[in-house]
Every structure is written in structure tokens, then in C-alpha cells.
Short mmCIF file of C-alpha atoms in Angstrom, two decimals:
data_model
loop_
_atom_site.label_atom_id
_atom_site.label_comp_id
_atom_site.label_asym_id
_atom_site.label_seq_id
_atom_site.Cartn_x
_atom_site.Cartn_y
_atom_site.Cartn_z
CA MET A 575 -1.27 -30.45 6.49
CA ARG A 576 1.08 -30.04 9.36
CA LEU A 577 -0.68 -32.47 11.70
CA ARG A 578 1.91 -32.25 14.45
CA ALA A 579 1.64 -28.46 14.53
CA LEU A 580 -2.12 -28.71 14.68
CA VAL A 581 -1.95 -31.14 17.60
CA LEU A 582 0.42 -28.83 19.44
CA ALA A 583 -1.85 -25.88 18.79
CA LEU A 584 -4.85 -27.73 20.18
CA ALA A 585 -2.78 -28.85 23.14
CA ALA A 586 -2.24 -25.25 24.10
CA ALA A 587 -5.43 -25.46 26.08
CA VAL A 588 -3.78 -27.96 28.62
CA ALA A 589 12.83 9.10 20.82
CA VAL A 590 15.42 9.21 23.39
CA THR A 591 19.20 9.20 22.93
CA VAL A 592 21.15 7.21 25.47
CA THR A 593 24.76 6.47 26.15
CA PRO A 594 25.61 3.10 24.66
CA THR A 595 26.78 0.36 26.97
CA ALA A 596 29.88 -1.45 25.79
CA VAL A 597 29.94 -5.16 26.55
CA ALA A 598 33.18 -6.85 27.49
CA GLY A 599 34.11 -9.85 25.36
CA SER A 600 33.19 -13.15 26.93
CA SER A 601 31.94 -16.58 26.03
CA GLN A 602 30.26 -17.04 29.39
CA PRO A 603 26.61 -18.02 29.27
CA ALA A 604 24.15 -15.16 29.24
CA ALA A 605 21.11 -15.21 31.44
CA PRO A 606 19.14 -18.30 30.42
CA ALA A 607 16.31 -17.80 27.99
CA GLN A 608 13.06 -18.10 29.86
CA ALA A 609 9.65 -18.07 28.27
CA ALA A 610 7.29 -15.49 29.68
CA PRO A 611 5.09 -17.03 32.35
CA ALA A 612 1.89 -18.53 31.06
CA GLN A 613 -1.11 -16.43 31.94
CA ALA A 614 -4.80 -16.33 31.29
CA ALA A 615 -4.79 -13.31 29.01
CA ALA A 616 -7.87 -13.99 26.91
CA PRO A 617 -10.94 -11.92 27.76
CA ALA A 618 -14.01 -13.54 29.23
CA THR A 619 -15.92 -12.08 26.30
CA PHE A 620 -14.21 -11.17 23.05
CA THR A 621 -14.82 -7.76 21.50
CA HIS A 622 -15.82 -7.68 17.82
CA PRO A 623 -14.68 -6.24 15.52
CA GLY A 624 -11.50 -6.47 17.53
CA VAL A 625 -8.38 -7.15 15.46
CA VAL A 626 -6.21 -4.01 15.17
CA VAL A 627 -9.31 -1.82 14.73
CA SER A 628 -12.42 -1.58 16.88
CA ARG A 629 -15.89 -0.26 16.09
CA PRO A 630 -15.28 3.04 17.96
CA GLN A 631 -12.05 3.50 16.00
CA LEU A 632 -13.85 2.79 12.73
CA ASP A 633 -16.61 5.22 13.64
CA PHE A 634 -14.00 7.91 14.33
CA VAL A 635 -12.39 7.30 10.94
CA ARG A 636 -15.73 7.35 9.14
CA SER A 637 -16.69 10.65 10.73
CA LYS A 638 -13.38 12.25 9.78
CA VAL A 639 -13.56 11.08 6.17
CA GLN A 640 -17.16 12.25 5.83
CA ALA A 641 -16.11 15.65 7.17
CA GLY A 642 -13.22 15.85 4.70
CA ALA A 643 -10.77 16.25 7.59
CA GLN A 644 -7.04 15.69 7.15
CA PRO A 645 -4.99 13.53 7.19
CA TRP A 646 -7.85 11.00 7.09
CA LYS A 647 -9.41 12.15 3.82
CA ALA A 648 -6.09 12.02 1.99
CA ALA A 649 -5.42 8.57 3.45
CA TYR A 650 -8.89 7.40 2.41
CA ASP A 651 -8.43 8.74 -1.13
CA GLN A 652 -5.09 6.95 -1.33
CA MET A 653 -6.70 3.69 -0.23
CA MET A 654 -9.63 3.97 -2.61
CA ALA A 655 -7.29 4.66 -5.55
CA SER A 656 -5.29 1.51 -4.84
CA PRO A 657 -5.76 -1.79 -6.72
CA SER A 658 -6.82 -3.35 -3.41
CA ALA A 659 -10.00 -1.25 -3.39
CA SER A 660 -11.01 -2.04 -6.97
CA LEU A 661 -14.46 -3.56 -7.34
CA THR A 662 -13.24 -5.49 -10.38
CA ARG A 663 -10.41 -7.20 -8.53
CA ALA A 664 -10.35 -10.96 -9.13
CA PRO A 665 -8.89 -13.13 -6.34
CA LYS A 666 -6.20 -15.67 -7.21
CA PRO A 667 -6.47 -18.52 -4.70
CA ARG A 668 -4.19 -21.55 -4.72
CA GLU A 669 -4.47 -24.93 -3.06
CA ILE A 670 -0.79 -24.97 -2.06
CA VAL A 671 1.09 -21.71 -1.55
CA GLU A 672 4.80 -22.43 -1.88
CA CYS A 673 7.24 -19.77 -0.74
CA GLY A 674 10.99 -20.23 -0.53
CA SER A 675 13.50 -17.83 0.95
CA SER A 676 12.73 -14.28 -0.19
CA SER A 677 9.62 -15.77 -1.82
CA ASN A 678 11.69 -17.74 -4.30
CA PRO A 679 9.97 -19.82 -5.54
CA ASN A 680 6.86 -17.69 -5.49
CA TYR A 681 3.86 -19.91 -6.13
CA GLY A 682 0.95 -17.86 -4.90
CA CYS A 683 2.90 -15.92 -2.25
CA THR A 684 2.34 -12.43 -3.65
CA ASP A 685 -1.21 -13.27 -4.70
CA GLU A 686 -2.14 -14.49 -1.22
CA ARG A 687 -0.64 -11.52 0.62
CA GLN A 688 -2.20 -9.02 -1.74
CA ASP A 689 -5.61 -10.69 -1.69
CA ALA A 690 -5.57 -10.68 2.11
CA VAL A 691 -4.70 -6.98 2.12
CA ALA A 692 -7.42 -6.40 -0.48
CA ALA A 693 -10.03 -8.15 1.66
CA TYR A 694 -9.13 -5.85 4.56
CA THR A 695 -9.14 -2.83 2.25
CA GLN A 696 -12.59 -3.69 0.91
CA ALA A 697 -13.85 -4.21 4.46
CA LEU A 698 -12.62 -0.76 5.47
CA ALA A 699 -14.15 0.73 2.33
CA TRP A 700 -17.46 -0.93 3.18
CA TYR A 701 -17.49 0.44 6.70
CA ILE A 702 -16.65 3.99 5.65
CA THR A 703 -18.93 4.17 2.59
CA ARG A 704 -21.66 1.65 3.49
CA ASP A 705 -21.49 0.58 -0.15
CA ASP A 706 -22.53 -3.08 -0.14
CA ARG A 707 -20.38 -3.75 -3.19
CA HIS A 708 -17.23 -3.45 -1.09
CA ALA A 709 -18.54 -5.86 1.54
CA ARG A 710 -19.48 -8.33 -1.16
CA LYS A 711 -16.04 -7.99 -2.76
CA ALA A 712 -14.35 -8.65 0.59
CA ILE A 713 -16.53 -11.74 0.98
CA GLU A 714 -15.75 -12.86 -2.58
CA ILE A 715 -12.02 -12.70 -1.89
CA MET A 716 -12.27 -14.50 1.45
CA ASP A 717 -14.60 -17.16 0.04
CA ALA A 718 -12.31 -17.80 -2.91
CA TRP A 719 -9.39 -18.63 -0.64
CA SER A 720 -11.33 -20.58 1.97
CA ALA A 721 -12.70 -22.82 -0.79
CA VAL A 722 -9.27 -23.72 -2.14
CA ILE A 723 -6.23 -23.35 0.11
CA LYS A 724 -4.91 -26.38 1.99
CA ASP A 725 -1.33 -25.61 2.98
CA HIS A 726 1.78 -23.44 2.87
CA THR A 727 5.07 -25.10 1.98
CA ASN A 728 8.82 -24.47 1.61
CA SER A 729 11.13 -22.52 3.91
CA ASN A 730 9.18 -19.26 4.11
CA ALA A 731 5.88 -20.98 4.90
CA PRO A 732 5.69 -19.77 8.54
CA LEU A 733 6.41 -16.14 7.63
CA GLN A 734 4.11 -16.21 4.59
CA THR A 735 1.35 -17.61 6.78
CA GLY A 736 2.01 -14.85 9.29
CA TRP A 737 1.88 -12.09 6.71
CA SER A 738 -1.40 -13.23 5.19
CA GLY A 739 -2.78 -14.49 8.47
CA SER A 740 -2.41 -11.01 9.96
CA SER A 741 -4.67 -9.38 7.35
CA TRP A 742 -7.36 -12.06 6.96
CA PRO A 743 -8.89 -11.78 10.45
CA ARG A 744 -8.95 -7.98 10.27
CA ALA A 745 -11.14 -8.23 7.20
CA ALA A 746 -13.26 -11.06 8.59
CA GLU A 747 -13.90 -9.22 11.85
CA ILE A 748 -15.27 -6.13 10.13
CA ILE A 749 -17.45 -8.05 7.69
CA LYS A 750 -18.81 -10.65 10.10
CA HIS A 751 -19.60 -8.18 12.85
CA THR A 752 -20.75 -5.05 10.97
CA TYR A 753 -22.16 -6.16 7.61
CA THR A 754 -25.81 -7.18 7.85
CA GLY A 755 -26.09 -8.49 4.30
CA GLY A 756 -24.98 -11.96 5.31
CA TRP A 757 -21.87 -14.06 4.81
CA ALA A 758 -22.92 -17.63 4.13
CA ASN A 759 -19.42 -19.09 4.13
CA SER A 760 -18.10 -17.35 7.26
CA GLY A 761 -17.85 -20.74 8.98
CA ARG A 762 -15.75 -22.16 6.17
CA PHE A 763 -13.44 -19.15 6.39
CA ALA A 764 -13.08 -19.68 10.14
CA THR A 765 -12.22 -23.33 9.51
CA MET A 766 -9.54 -22.20 7.05
CA LEU A 767 -7.99 -19.98 9.71
CA ARG A 768 -8.10 -22.77 12.28
CA THR A 769 -6.73 -25.59 10.13
CA VAL A 770 -4.46 -23.93 7.57
CA TYR A 771 -3.14 -20.80 9.29
CA LEU A 772 -3.17 -21.21 13.06
CA PRO A 773 -1.11 -24.43 13.22
CA GLU A 774 1.63 -22.80 11.15
CA VAL A 775 2.02 -19.73 13.38
CA ILE A 776 0.99 -20.68 16.91
CA ASN A 777 4.28 -22.31 17.94
CA GLY A 778 6.47 -19.39 16.90
CA ALA A 779 9.95 -19.45 15.37
CA ALA A 780 12.39 -19.09 18.24
CA THR A 781 15.65 -19.27 16.30
CA LYS A 782 14.61 -17.09 13.35
CA ASN A 783 15.12 -13.33 13.19
CA GLY A 784 12.63 -11.73 15.54
CA ASN A 785 10.36 -10.21 12.91
CA TRP A 786 9.30 -13.75 11.96
CA GLU A 787 7.98 -14.69 15.38
CA LEU A 788 6.40 -11.29 16.01
CA ILE A 789 4.53 -11.40 12.69
CA MET A 790 3.47 -14.99 13.31
CA THR A 791 2.29 -14.06 16.79
CA GLU A 792 0.30 -11.14 15.44
CA ALA A 793 -1.44 -13.54 13.07
CA ALA A 794 -2.06 -16.02 15.88
CA ILE A 795 -3.66 -13.50 18.20
CA GLY A 796 -5.84 -12.05 15.43
CA ILE A 797 -7.00 -15.51 14.41
CA ALA A 798 -7.63 -16.39 18.07
CA VAL A 799 -9.88 -13.34 18.43
CA HIS A 800 -11.89 -14.21 15.35
CA LEU A 801 -12.25 -17.84 16.42
CA GLU A 802 -12.78 -16.88 20.07
CA ASP A 803 -10.06 -19.40 20.88
CA ARG A 804 -8.88 -18.61 24.40
CA ALA A 805 -6.14 -21.22 24.48
CA ALA A 806 -4.57 -19.92 21.28
CA TYR A 807 -4.91 -16.34 22.52
CA ASP A 808 -3.16 -17.15 25.79
CA LYS A 809 -0.37 -18.99 24.00
CA ALA A 810 0.16 -16.09 21.59
CA VAL A 811 0.40 -13.62 24.47
CA THR A 812 2.96 -15.80 26.25
CA THR A 813 5.07 -15.98 23.08
CA TYR A 814 4.74 -12.22 22.62
CA LEU A 815 5.82 -11.34 26.15
CA GLY A 816 8.89 -13.51 25.71
CA ARG A 817 9.86 -12.25 22.27
CA VAL A 818 9.47 -8.47 22.60
CA PRO A 819 12.16 -8.23 25.35
CA ALA A 820 14.42 -10.41 23.19
CA TYR A 821 13.88 -8.13 20.18
CA ILE A 822 14.26 -4.67 21.72
CA TYR A 823 17.05 -3.92 24.17
CA LEU A 824 16.82 -1.75 27.29
CA ALA A 825 19.75 -0.96 29.54
CA SER A 826 17.80 -2.47 32.41
CA ASP A 827 18.25 -5.87 30.72
CA GLY A 828 21.91 -5.82 31.75
CA ALA A 829 25.06 -5.90 29.65
CA THR A 830 23.63 -8.32 27.12
CA PRO A 831 20.24 -8.46 25.40
CA LYS A 832 17.78 -11.11 26.50
CA PRO A 833 18.00 -14.29 24.43
CA PRO A 834 14.89 -15.49 22.59
CA PRO A 835 12.89 -17.91 24.74
CA ASN A 836 12.86 -21.58 23.76
CA SER A 837 16.01 -21.22 21.67
CA SER A 838 19.51 -22.62 22.02
CA ILE A 839 21.01 -19.13 21.93
CA ASP A 840 22.37 -18.71 25.44
CA THR A 841 25.95 -17.34 25.45
CA ARG A 842 27.08 -13.79 24.86
CA ASP A 843 28.93 -14.76 21.69
CA GLU A 844 25.83 -16.46 20.34
CA ILE A 845 23.71 -13.43 21.19
CA VAL A 846 26.13 -11.04 19.48
CA LYS A 847 26.07 -13.23 16.38
CA TYR A 848 22.27 -13.32 16.53
CA TRP A 849 22.27 -9.51 16.80
CA GLN A 850 24.08 -9.26 13.45
CA GLY A 851 27.49 -8.86 15.11
CA GLN A 852 26.49 -5.86 17.21
CA SER A 853 28.31 -5.96 20.56
CA THR A 854 27.44 -2.52 21.95
CA PHE A 855 23.89 -1.90 23.06
CA ALA A 856 21.71 1.11 23.79
CA ASP A 857 18.07 1.64 24.67
CA GLY A 858 15.88 0.89 21.67
CA ILE A 859 18.32 -1.00 19.48
CA SER A 860 16.74 -4.06 17.91
CA GLN A 861 17.98 -7.55 17.16
CA GLU A 862 17.69 -6.69 13.44
CA THR A 863 18.89 -3.07 13.48
CA CYS A 864 22.24 -4.00 11.96
CA ARG A 865 20.58 -6.26 9.42
CA ASP A 866 18.46 -3.45 8.00
CA PHE A 867 15.74 -1.07 9.15
CA GLY A 868 13.17 -2.64 6.82
CA HIS A 869 12.99 -5.97 8.64
CA THR A 870 13.23 -4.11 11.93
CA GLY A 871 10.22 -2.03 10.93
CA TRP A 872 8.22 -5.20 10.30
CA GLY A 873 9.11 -6.51 13.73
CA LEU A 874 8.11 -3.26 15.41
CA ALA A 875 4.88 -3.05 13.42
CA ALA A 876 3.87 -6.58 14.43
CA ALA A 877 4.70 -5.84 18.07
CA VAL A 878 2.45 -2.76 17.98
CA HIS A 879 -0.37 -4.53 16.12
CA THR A 880 -0.49 -7.27 18.74
CA ALA A 881 -0.58 -4.76 21.57
CA GLU A 882 -3.33 -2.82 19.81
CA THR A 883 -5.48 -5.93 19.49
CA SER A 884 -4.90 -6.78 23.16
CA ARG A 885 -6.01 -3.30 24.19
CA ILE A 886 -9.24 -3.66 22.22
CA GLN A 887 -9.81 -7.02 23.92
CA GLY A 888 -9.52 -5.44 27.35
CA ALA A 889 -6.20 -6.97 28.52
CA ASP A 890 -3.86 -4.19 27.40
CA LEU A 891 -0.28 -5.28 26.75
CA TYR A 892 0.99 -1.76 26.04
CA PRO A 893 1.96 -1.07 29.67
CA GLN A 894 4.28 -4.09 29.60
CA VAL A 895 6.01 -3.17 26.34
CA SER A 896 5.58 0.60 25.98
CA GLU A 897 9.06 1.46 27.26
CA ARG A 898 10.69 -0.82 24.72
CA LEU A 899 8.43 0.33 21.88
CA ARG A 900 8.91 4.03 22.48
CA HIS A 901 12.70 3.67 22.67
CA ALA A 902 12.79 1.47 19.57
CA LEU A 903 10.63 3.82 17.53
CA GLY A 904 12.62 6.82 18.68
CA PHE A 905 15.98 5.13 18.12
CA HIS A 906 15.27 4.15 14.52
CA THR A 907 13.38 7.27 13.45
CA LYS A 908 16.24 9.38 14.76
CA TYR A 909 18.55 7.93 12.12
CA GLU A 910 15.83 7.95 9.48
CA ASN A 911 15.44 11.68 10.19
CA GLY A 912 19.10 12.31 9.41
CA THR A 913 21.09 11.96 12.64
CA ALA A 914 24.64 10.81 11.88
CA VAL A 915 25.23 7.15 12.65
CA PRO A 916 27.87 6.71 15.38
CA SER A 917 30.79 4.38 14.84
CA TRP A 918 29.66 2.00 17.58
CA LEU A 919 26.39 1.28 15.78
CA CYS A 920 26.60 -1.32 13.00
CA GLY A 921 30.17 -0.27 12.23
CA GLY A 922 28.99 3.27 11.52
CA THR A 923 26.64 2.30 8.68
CA VAL A 924 22.98 1.34 8.76
CA LYS A 925 20.54 0.39 6.01
CA PRO A 926 17.61 2.79 6.36
CA GLY A 927 14.12 2.13 5.08
CA LEU A 928 12.07 1.66 8.23
CA GLY A 929 8.88 1.87 6.22
CA ARG A 930 5.62 3.54 7.09
CA VAL A 931 5.17 1.51 10.22
CA THR A 932 5.08 4.10 13.00
CA GLU A 933 1.55 5.55 12.82
CA MET A 934 -0.19 3.07 15.10
CA GLY A 935 2.56 2.99 17.70
CA TYR A 936 2.86 6.76 17.70
CA ASN A 937 -0.88 7.15 18.25
CA ALA A 938 -0.92 4.57 21.04
CA LEU A 939 2.11 5.83 22.94
CA ASN A 940 2.00 9.56 22.28
CA GLY A 941 -1.67 10.11 21.59
CA ARG A 942 -3.30 7.88 24.18
CA MET A 943 -0.52 7.42 26.75
CA GLY A 944 0.96 10.92 26.52
CA ILE A 945 4.59 9.82 26.00
CA SER A 946 6.80 12.42 24.32
CA MET A 947 8.16 11.05 21.03
CA THR A 948 9.80 13.88 19.10
CA ASN A 949 11.73 11.76 16.58
CA THR A 950 8.79 9.49 15.90
CA LYS A 951 6.44 12.45 15.49
CA THR A 952 8.69 14.03 12.86
CA TYR A 953 9.05 10.77 10.96
CA THR A 954 5.38 9.79 11.15
CA GLU A 955 3.97 13.13 10.06
CA SER A 956 6.43 13.38 7.16
CA HIS A 957 5.37 9.95 5.84
CA ARG A 958 1.62 10.51 5.70
CA PRO A 959 -0.51 9.02 4.33
CA SER A 960 1.15 5.73 5.15
CA GLY A 961 -0.48 3.46 2.54
CA THR A 962 0.19 -0.28 2.42
CA ASP A 963 3.32 -2.36 1.96
CA ASN A 964 1.17 -5.16 0.45
CA TYR A 965 2.52 -7.53 3.09
CA PHE A 966 0.65 -6.83 6.33
CA VAL A 967 0.93 -3.10 7.15
CA SER A 968 -2.02 -1.27 5.64
CA TRP A 969 -3.71 2.14 5.79
CA GLU A 970 -2.62 3.08 9.29
CA THR A 971 -2.82 6.83 8.80
CA LEU A 972 -6.45 6.27 7.93
CA THR A 973 -7.22 3.95 10.83
CA HIS A 974 -5.00 5.28 13.62
CA ALA A 975 -3.78 8.82 13.04
CA GLY A 976 -4.99 10.85 16.03
CA ASN A 977 -7.55 8.15 16.85
CA PRO A 978 -8.52 8.55 20.52
CA SER A 979 -10.56 5.33 20.76
#
């Protein structure tokens, strides 16, 4: 186990087109990286189920599926036809999950991610159908892993823990707080989250590409909700409020994007290198845009998931990040929708493949907050139902399309 990380975790208690802004070449230090101010963000009383989806949201989904309404019924049918919803699925737990770069080696990495997604899928299926078999299958999967796993190792361990650690508490929240059939080993599962997952993700990954830290932070805040751990929740929020501005650029940031807090990246040249060589910036461009849209989509999805959980918990982070999120979603969906890539952006060539990651953000920003998002609307509606990537983005057309709650 990573004892030092555990000690640190416990110690936490004490789309719009804009004119790009060219940046003059310089090696002068950028504005120093400052962590977001610590704040008491955790609610006095946690809301359950309260990780990504709430009971009112689940009730809305259930009513739409029962009525055969679209797009929810098609999304539900897609989910129920997936291997994750199979009642014969057999979990594949491992004591040590070893994941190198790009999951090479892959000793339990795919199995863990997919079992975590399956547990969440079965929990959703239980809530919508009230078929006890799905609740029991979710419990079987969670119990299998909590009885066995002890650690994640190798270079991708933090990200792997974040991917799986994002899905596990979603499943656990629904089962523990809505299923009345009993879950004898719920305490053991909570201990697994506290001792195996939380220490790996709670301290972030300041010098990695931003999707890492955002995914890890999503996992941390979801785990904190399930454990009702206020110190971990507060620490995750502080990390989040420092990372989102360092991941998504706005012109109001100045000529240079904000550096990631707690990192050694502090000059313009270092920031440009960190931003994949991009030296011209516009509202909504991301630190990973010129890497590829796939990793960028993961970062944006994690940023939205964390905000969604915070809103359910009563300390809504959307107002603090909505401007960045709406520009980022609009910026990337514009090019996914076919707009020609200008020469100033990534040398005139981008790697599309944002993924089906926009549904929840579109519903939050456009549906609940009333923000016009033409590019994102076109992209989102043309990619329904959104399905699962078998990493940590799952069934969001079902859970969040047009969901007013």
C-alpha cells in the first residue's frame, strides 16, 4: 500500500468562436501557479445517492423509460443490451492491478474498469426495473473486488485508480441508498475505497496532462461523498478549482494560460511545451487540444462529472467553471461538426474523436442554466444514445438528456 499517500490523505483534515490571441515569444516567468484557496466545500449533510446522479434524476429517467419516451428508451435499450448489464457476468477481481503506460502491461486494468462500469450499469438497471437480480449482480461485482484488491501499481496506477474509482461510488451510492434487500459487505467496500483508491487519487497529479488530475479528482470527490469524508471532499474541490482554469483557457486569463497549481511549470516556454507546443490561445482551447480530442474529452467529462456531483451535494461548482466549460465544449464540438481547422490551431491539423462526453455538460449548461450552445447541441444530439466508453463515461443520454433535476 502507498502508506505515505494514505497519511497525506488523512492529513487533509488539518459554442462561441473568438479571435485568437497571439502570444509574443518570451522566456519570462508566467504568473506563478497558485493552488485554489482552501475552502469548506463539503455539505453539512451529504445527499445520497449523490455521485453524478441523484434520486430525483433517477426518478425522471425511470418515468421516461416506463413511458417509452425518447431518447431515454433507446438509451436504456442500448444499456440493457450491453455486456455490462448481463446477469451472467462474472467479475474478475485481482489482488494487484498493474497498469503501465497505455495499460501495457495490462494485469487486471481492463477487467477492473469494465467491472466498475458494470456495477454502475447493474445499479441503474436495478433502479429503473426494480428487478432485484440487477441489484444482487451489482453487489456481487462490488463484493468480489472488495474481498481481493490491495493495490494498483506501475506508471498508470493513479489514472487507472481514477477511472475505476469514478464508477465504483456511483454504483455503491445507488445500491446502498435505494436497494432495501441488504448489502452485508457495504462496509468492506467502503474500506476498499478508503484504503486502496482514495490515497492514490487524493493528492492529484500536477505535472501530468490535465485529464489525469481531473479524472483522479472526480474519483476522489465521489469516494468522499460515499464515505461522507468532509476533509477529502474539501481537498478534492480545492484541487478541482485549481486545475480547471489550468486546463481550459479564457482570454481573461491573460496572454498565457494559467499553469497547473503545485507544479514546476512556471515560464511561458514551459507552458507552451505543456500545451503540446500551442502558442496561440483562444477561449475554450484546452491543454490537450493539440494532443488529441480524445484525451481532451476525458478531461472535460471529468470536469463536468465533478461539478454535477457538487451540485447534487448543495455546493454547486458550475457557476465557477461554467464559462470555461461552455467555451471548451463549443470550441471542440465546432471542429467535430466540420468547421475547418485554422492554421494557428495545432499547425492546422487536429486529431478529432472527442467521444460521447457532452451530454451531461450540455444538459447542465444549456438545459438548467439556459446558456446557448449551438455547436454542442448539434454534436450531442447527433451522438445519441451516448453509451459507455468502458473507462468512466457511461450511459449519459439515459441519465442526463433533458433531465431537469
